[in-house]
XYZ file of C-alpha atoms in Angstrom:
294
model
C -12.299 -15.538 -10.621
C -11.199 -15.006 -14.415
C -14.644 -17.022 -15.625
C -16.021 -13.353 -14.344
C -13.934 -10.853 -15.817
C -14.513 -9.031 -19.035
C -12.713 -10.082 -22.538
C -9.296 -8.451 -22.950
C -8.435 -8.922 -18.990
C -7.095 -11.252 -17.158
C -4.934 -11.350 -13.325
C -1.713 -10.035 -12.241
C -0.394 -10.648 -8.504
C 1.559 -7.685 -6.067
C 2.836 -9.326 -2.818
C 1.883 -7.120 0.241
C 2.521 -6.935 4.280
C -0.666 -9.094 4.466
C -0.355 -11.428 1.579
C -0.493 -11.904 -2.467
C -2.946 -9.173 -3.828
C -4.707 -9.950 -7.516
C -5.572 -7.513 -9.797
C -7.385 -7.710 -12.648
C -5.621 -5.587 -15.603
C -5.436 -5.555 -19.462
C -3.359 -8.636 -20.750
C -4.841 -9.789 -23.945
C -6.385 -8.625 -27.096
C -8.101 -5.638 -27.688
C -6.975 -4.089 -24.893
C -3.122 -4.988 -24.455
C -0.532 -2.807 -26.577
C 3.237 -2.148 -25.500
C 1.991 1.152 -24.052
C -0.888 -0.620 -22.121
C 0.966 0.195 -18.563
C 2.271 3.574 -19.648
C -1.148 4.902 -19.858
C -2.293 7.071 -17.003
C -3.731 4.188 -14.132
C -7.242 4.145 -13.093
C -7.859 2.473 -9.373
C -10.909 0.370 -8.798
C -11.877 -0.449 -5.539
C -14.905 -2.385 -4.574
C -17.242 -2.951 -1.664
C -17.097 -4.907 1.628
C -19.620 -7.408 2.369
C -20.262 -11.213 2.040
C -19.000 -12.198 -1.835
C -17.265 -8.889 -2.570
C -14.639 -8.508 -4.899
C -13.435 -6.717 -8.109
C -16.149 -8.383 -10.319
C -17.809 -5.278 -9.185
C -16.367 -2.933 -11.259
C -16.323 -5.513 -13.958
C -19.361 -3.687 -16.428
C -17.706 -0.399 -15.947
C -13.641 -0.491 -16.710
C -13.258 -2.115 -19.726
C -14.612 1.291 -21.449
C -11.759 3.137 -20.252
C -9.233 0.541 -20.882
C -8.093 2.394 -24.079
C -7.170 5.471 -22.160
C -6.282 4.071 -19.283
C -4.008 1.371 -17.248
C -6.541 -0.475 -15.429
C -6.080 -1.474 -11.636
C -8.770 -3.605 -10.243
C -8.027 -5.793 -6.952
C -9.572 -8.266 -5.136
C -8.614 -6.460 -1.558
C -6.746 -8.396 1.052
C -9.535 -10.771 2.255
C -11.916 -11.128 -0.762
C -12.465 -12.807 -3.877
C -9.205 -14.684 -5.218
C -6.396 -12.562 -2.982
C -5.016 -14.050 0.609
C -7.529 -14.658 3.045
C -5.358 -14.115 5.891
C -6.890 -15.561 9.214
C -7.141 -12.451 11.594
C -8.974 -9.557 13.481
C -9.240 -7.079 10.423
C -8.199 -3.351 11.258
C -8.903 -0.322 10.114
C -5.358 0.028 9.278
C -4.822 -3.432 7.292
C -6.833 -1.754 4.487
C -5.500 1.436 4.403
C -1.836 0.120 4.221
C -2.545 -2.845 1.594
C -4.633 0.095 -0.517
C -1.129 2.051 -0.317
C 1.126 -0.753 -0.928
C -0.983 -1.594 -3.986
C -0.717 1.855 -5.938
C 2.553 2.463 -5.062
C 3.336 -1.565 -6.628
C 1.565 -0.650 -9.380
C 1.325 3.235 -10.241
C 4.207 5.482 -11.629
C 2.162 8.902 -10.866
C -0.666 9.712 -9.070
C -3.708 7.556 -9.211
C -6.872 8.201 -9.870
C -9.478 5.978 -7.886
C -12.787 4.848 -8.734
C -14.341 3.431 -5.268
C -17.660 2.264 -3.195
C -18.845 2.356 -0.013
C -16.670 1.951 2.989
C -13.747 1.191 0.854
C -14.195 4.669 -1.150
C -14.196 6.070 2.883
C -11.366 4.678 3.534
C -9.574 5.996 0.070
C -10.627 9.220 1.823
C -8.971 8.264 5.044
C -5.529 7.750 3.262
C -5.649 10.548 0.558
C -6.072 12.524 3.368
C -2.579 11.083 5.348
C -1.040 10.112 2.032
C -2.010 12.920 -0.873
C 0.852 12.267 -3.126
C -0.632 9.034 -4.014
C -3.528 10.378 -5.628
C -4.599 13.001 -8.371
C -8.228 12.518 -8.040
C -11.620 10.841 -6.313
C -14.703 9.525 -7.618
C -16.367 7.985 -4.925
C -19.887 5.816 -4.461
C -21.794 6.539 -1.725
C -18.340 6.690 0.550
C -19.690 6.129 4.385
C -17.989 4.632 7.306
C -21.054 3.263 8.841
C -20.849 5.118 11.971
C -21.345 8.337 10.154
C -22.519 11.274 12.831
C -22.235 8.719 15.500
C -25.142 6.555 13.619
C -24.262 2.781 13.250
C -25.677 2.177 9.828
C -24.125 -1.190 8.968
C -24.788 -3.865 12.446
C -27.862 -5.795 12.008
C -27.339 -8.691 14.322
C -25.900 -8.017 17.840
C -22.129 -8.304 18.702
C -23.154 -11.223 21.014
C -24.358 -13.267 17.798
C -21.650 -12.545 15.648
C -18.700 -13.612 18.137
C -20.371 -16.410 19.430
C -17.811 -19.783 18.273
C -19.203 -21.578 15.646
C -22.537 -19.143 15.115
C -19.995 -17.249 13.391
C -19.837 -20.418 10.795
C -23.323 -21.015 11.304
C -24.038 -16.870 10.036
C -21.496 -16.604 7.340
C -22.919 -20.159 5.905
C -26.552 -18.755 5.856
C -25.806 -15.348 4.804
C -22.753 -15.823 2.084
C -22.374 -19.503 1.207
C -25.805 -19.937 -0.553
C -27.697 -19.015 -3.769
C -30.795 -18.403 -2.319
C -29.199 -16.014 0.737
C -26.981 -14.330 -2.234
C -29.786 -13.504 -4.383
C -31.597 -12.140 -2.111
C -29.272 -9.861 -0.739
C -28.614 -8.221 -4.091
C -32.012 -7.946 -4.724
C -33.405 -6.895 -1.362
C -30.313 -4.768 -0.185
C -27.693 -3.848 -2.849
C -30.125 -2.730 -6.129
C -33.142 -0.487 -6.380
C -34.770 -3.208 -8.723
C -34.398 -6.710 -8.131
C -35.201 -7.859 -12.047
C -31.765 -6.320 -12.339
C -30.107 -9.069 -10.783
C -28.422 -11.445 -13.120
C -27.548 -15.215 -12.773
C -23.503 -14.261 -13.102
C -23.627 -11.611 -10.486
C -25.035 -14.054 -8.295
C -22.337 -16.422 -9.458
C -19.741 -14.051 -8.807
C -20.909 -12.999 -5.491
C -21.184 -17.083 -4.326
C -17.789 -17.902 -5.663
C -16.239 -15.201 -3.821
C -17.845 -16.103 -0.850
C -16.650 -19.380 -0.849
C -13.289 -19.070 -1.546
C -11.068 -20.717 2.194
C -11.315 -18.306 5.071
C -13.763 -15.793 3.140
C -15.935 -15.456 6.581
C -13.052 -13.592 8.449
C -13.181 -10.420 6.287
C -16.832 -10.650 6.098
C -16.884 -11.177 9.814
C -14.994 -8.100 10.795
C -17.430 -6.120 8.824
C -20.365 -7.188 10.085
C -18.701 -7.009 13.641
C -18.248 -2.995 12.745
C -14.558 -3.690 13.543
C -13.622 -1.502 10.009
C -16.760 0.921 10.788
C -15.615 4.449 11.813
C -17.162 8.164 11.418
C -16.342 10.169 8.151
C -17.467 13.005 9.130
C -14.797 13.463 11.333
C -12.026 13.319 8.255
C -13.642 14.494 5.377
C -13.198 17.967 6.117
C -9.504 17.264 5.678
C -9.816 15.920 2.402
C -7.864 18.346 -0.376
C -7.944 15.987 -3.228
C -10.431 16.405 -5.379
C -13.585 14.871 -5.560
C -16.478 13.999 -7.167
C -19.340 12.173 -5.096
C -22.160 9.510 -6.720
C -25.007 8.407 -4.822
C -27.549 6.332 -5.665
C -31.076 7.736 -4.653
C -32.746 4.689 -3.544
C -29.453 3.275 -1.649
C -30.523 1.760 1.816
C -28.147 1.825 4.727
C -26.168 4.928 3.839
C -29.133 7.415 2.593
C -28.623 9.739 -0.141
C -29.823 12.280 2.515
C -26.712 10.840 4.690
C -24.394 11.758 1.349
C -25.352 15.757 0.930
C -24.581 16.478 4.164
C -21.280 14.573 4.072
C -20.956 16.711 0.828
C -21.722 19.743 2.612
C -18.980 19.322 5.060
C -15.911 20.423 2.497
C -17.809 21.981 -0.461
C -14.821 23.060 -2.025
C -13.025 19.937 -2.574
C -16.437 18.057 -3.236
C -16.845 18.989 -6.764
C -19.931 18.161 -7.435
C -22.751 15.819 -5.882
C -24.298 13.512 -8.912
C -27.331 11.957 -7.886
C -28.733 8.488 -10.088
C -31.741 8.100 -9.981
C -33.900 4.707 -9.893
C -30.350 2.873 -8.361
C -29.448 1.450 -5.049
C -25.929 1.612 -2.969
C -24.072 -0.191 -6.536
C -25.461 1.604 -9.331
C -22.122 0.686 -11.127
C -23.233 -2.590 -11.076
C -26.860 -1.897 -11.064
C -27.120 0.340 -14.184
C -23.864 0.235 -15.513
C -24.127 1.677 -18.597
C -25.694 5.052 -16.737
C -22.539 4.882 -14.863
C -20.303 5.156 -17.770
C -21.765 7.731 -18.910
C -21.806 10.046 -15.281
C -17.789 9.142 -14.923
C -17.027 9.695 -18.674
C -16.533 13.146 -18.744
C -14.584 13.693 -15.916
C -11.989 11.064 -17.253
């Protein structure tokens, strides 16, 4: 998916337990100097969800990329990395995350993350500290936060039923119209904000060969879990972002997380006027909320 990154980037591969991982990373001009991978790394992690991948985070890194080496996969599953054809785990993220900064980082990393991803970067700084110096996390939930499922919307029933699987992931991932619409009605506070290209991005990720089967296993809730149960362990720290109109996980959901391990939890930045992606949403406002603590 290089027609989507930003000038100045282009892909690298890692090989992992579960397959060939791309990241996107500084390679050309401006941004590529002999000292380009001796800077200090910056890890960004995107979303789950039908179309996912690093394109993301695409409006946001390239205005660190002169201060820092810039990691940004397409996880195991999504956009132009192996699409393995399994049961996703829990566990297959947390140990491709892992296998990826420790293939690609000298030190500890700092991570940039969103959503259930940036839970489960909380899940293995917890079990795995040394690989990170500090989190900035998006509206991290694990969709099952205080025992409330906030991520099912069609019944297990549906969703496992051979061929209806096809049939959902078709209708829900594999078209414009569905795409669109799911950005606008679910992902962004203001659906004018919704650009051709995102849409673009979101399709061609979707469609890449055996896309459904990560996409699948988190609409199943197979990679949902509660965070409230860990993230009183955390001890790296962290600074939260939540976007004040962001449906599913509720900013009211994200204080009380907060609240659970106030002194690792820096500091609690609501945004205004953005949904669950307001690095995507209102990038430029994001910049400027992460700048200073970078």
């Amino acid at each position: 998916m290089l027609q989507f990154q930003p000038p100045g980037f282009g892909h690298k591969v890692i090989h992992t337990s579960l397959g060939a991982m791309v990241y996107y990373t500084q390679t050309t001009a401006p941004w590529l100097n002999t000292d380009s991978e001796n800077l200090p790394p910056l890890l960004f992690l995107h979303n789950f969800g039908g179309g996912a991948s690093a394109y993301e985070w695409s409006k946001v890194y390239p205005a660190f990329a002169a201060t820092h080496h810039i990691i940004a996969p397409d996880l195991i599953g999504w956009g132009e990395s192996a699409h393995p054809v399994r049961d996703y785990q829990i566990r297959d993220y947390l140990s491709a995350i892992a296998e990826l900064i420790t293939q690609t980082c000298q030190q500890p990393v700092q991570v940039v993350a969103s959503s259930l991803t940036a839970a489960l970067t909380i899940r293995l700084a917890i079990s795995q500290p040394e690989l990170f110096q500090k989190l900035y996390l998006v509206c991290p939930s694990g969709f099952d936060d205080f025992g409330q499922g906030a991520g099912r919307r069609l019944p297990l029933s549906v969703i496992n039923t051979p061929l209806l699987d096809n049939l959902i992931y078709a209708l829900g991932a594999e078209n414009e119209l569905a795409v669109r619409n799911f950005l606008q009605s679910f992902l962004f506070a203001k659906p004018e904000r919704v650009s051709p290209e995102m849409v673009a991005a979101y399709l061609t990720s979707a469609q890449q060969p055996n896309a459904k089967f990560s996409a699948l296993a988190f609409l199943r809730g197979d990679l949902y879990f509660d965070l409230s149960l860990y993230i009183q362990q955390l001890k790296i720290p962290t600074v939260l972002f939540w976007g004040e109109k962001a449906q599913f996980t509720s900013i009211k959901l994200g204080r009380r997380l907060a609240n659970l391990n106030p002194s690792v939890i820096e500091k609690f930045q609501a945004i205004a006027d953005a949904g669950v992606l307001p690095h995507l949403e209102i990038p430029e406002i994001f910049i400027g909320l992460l700048q200073p603590y970078l």
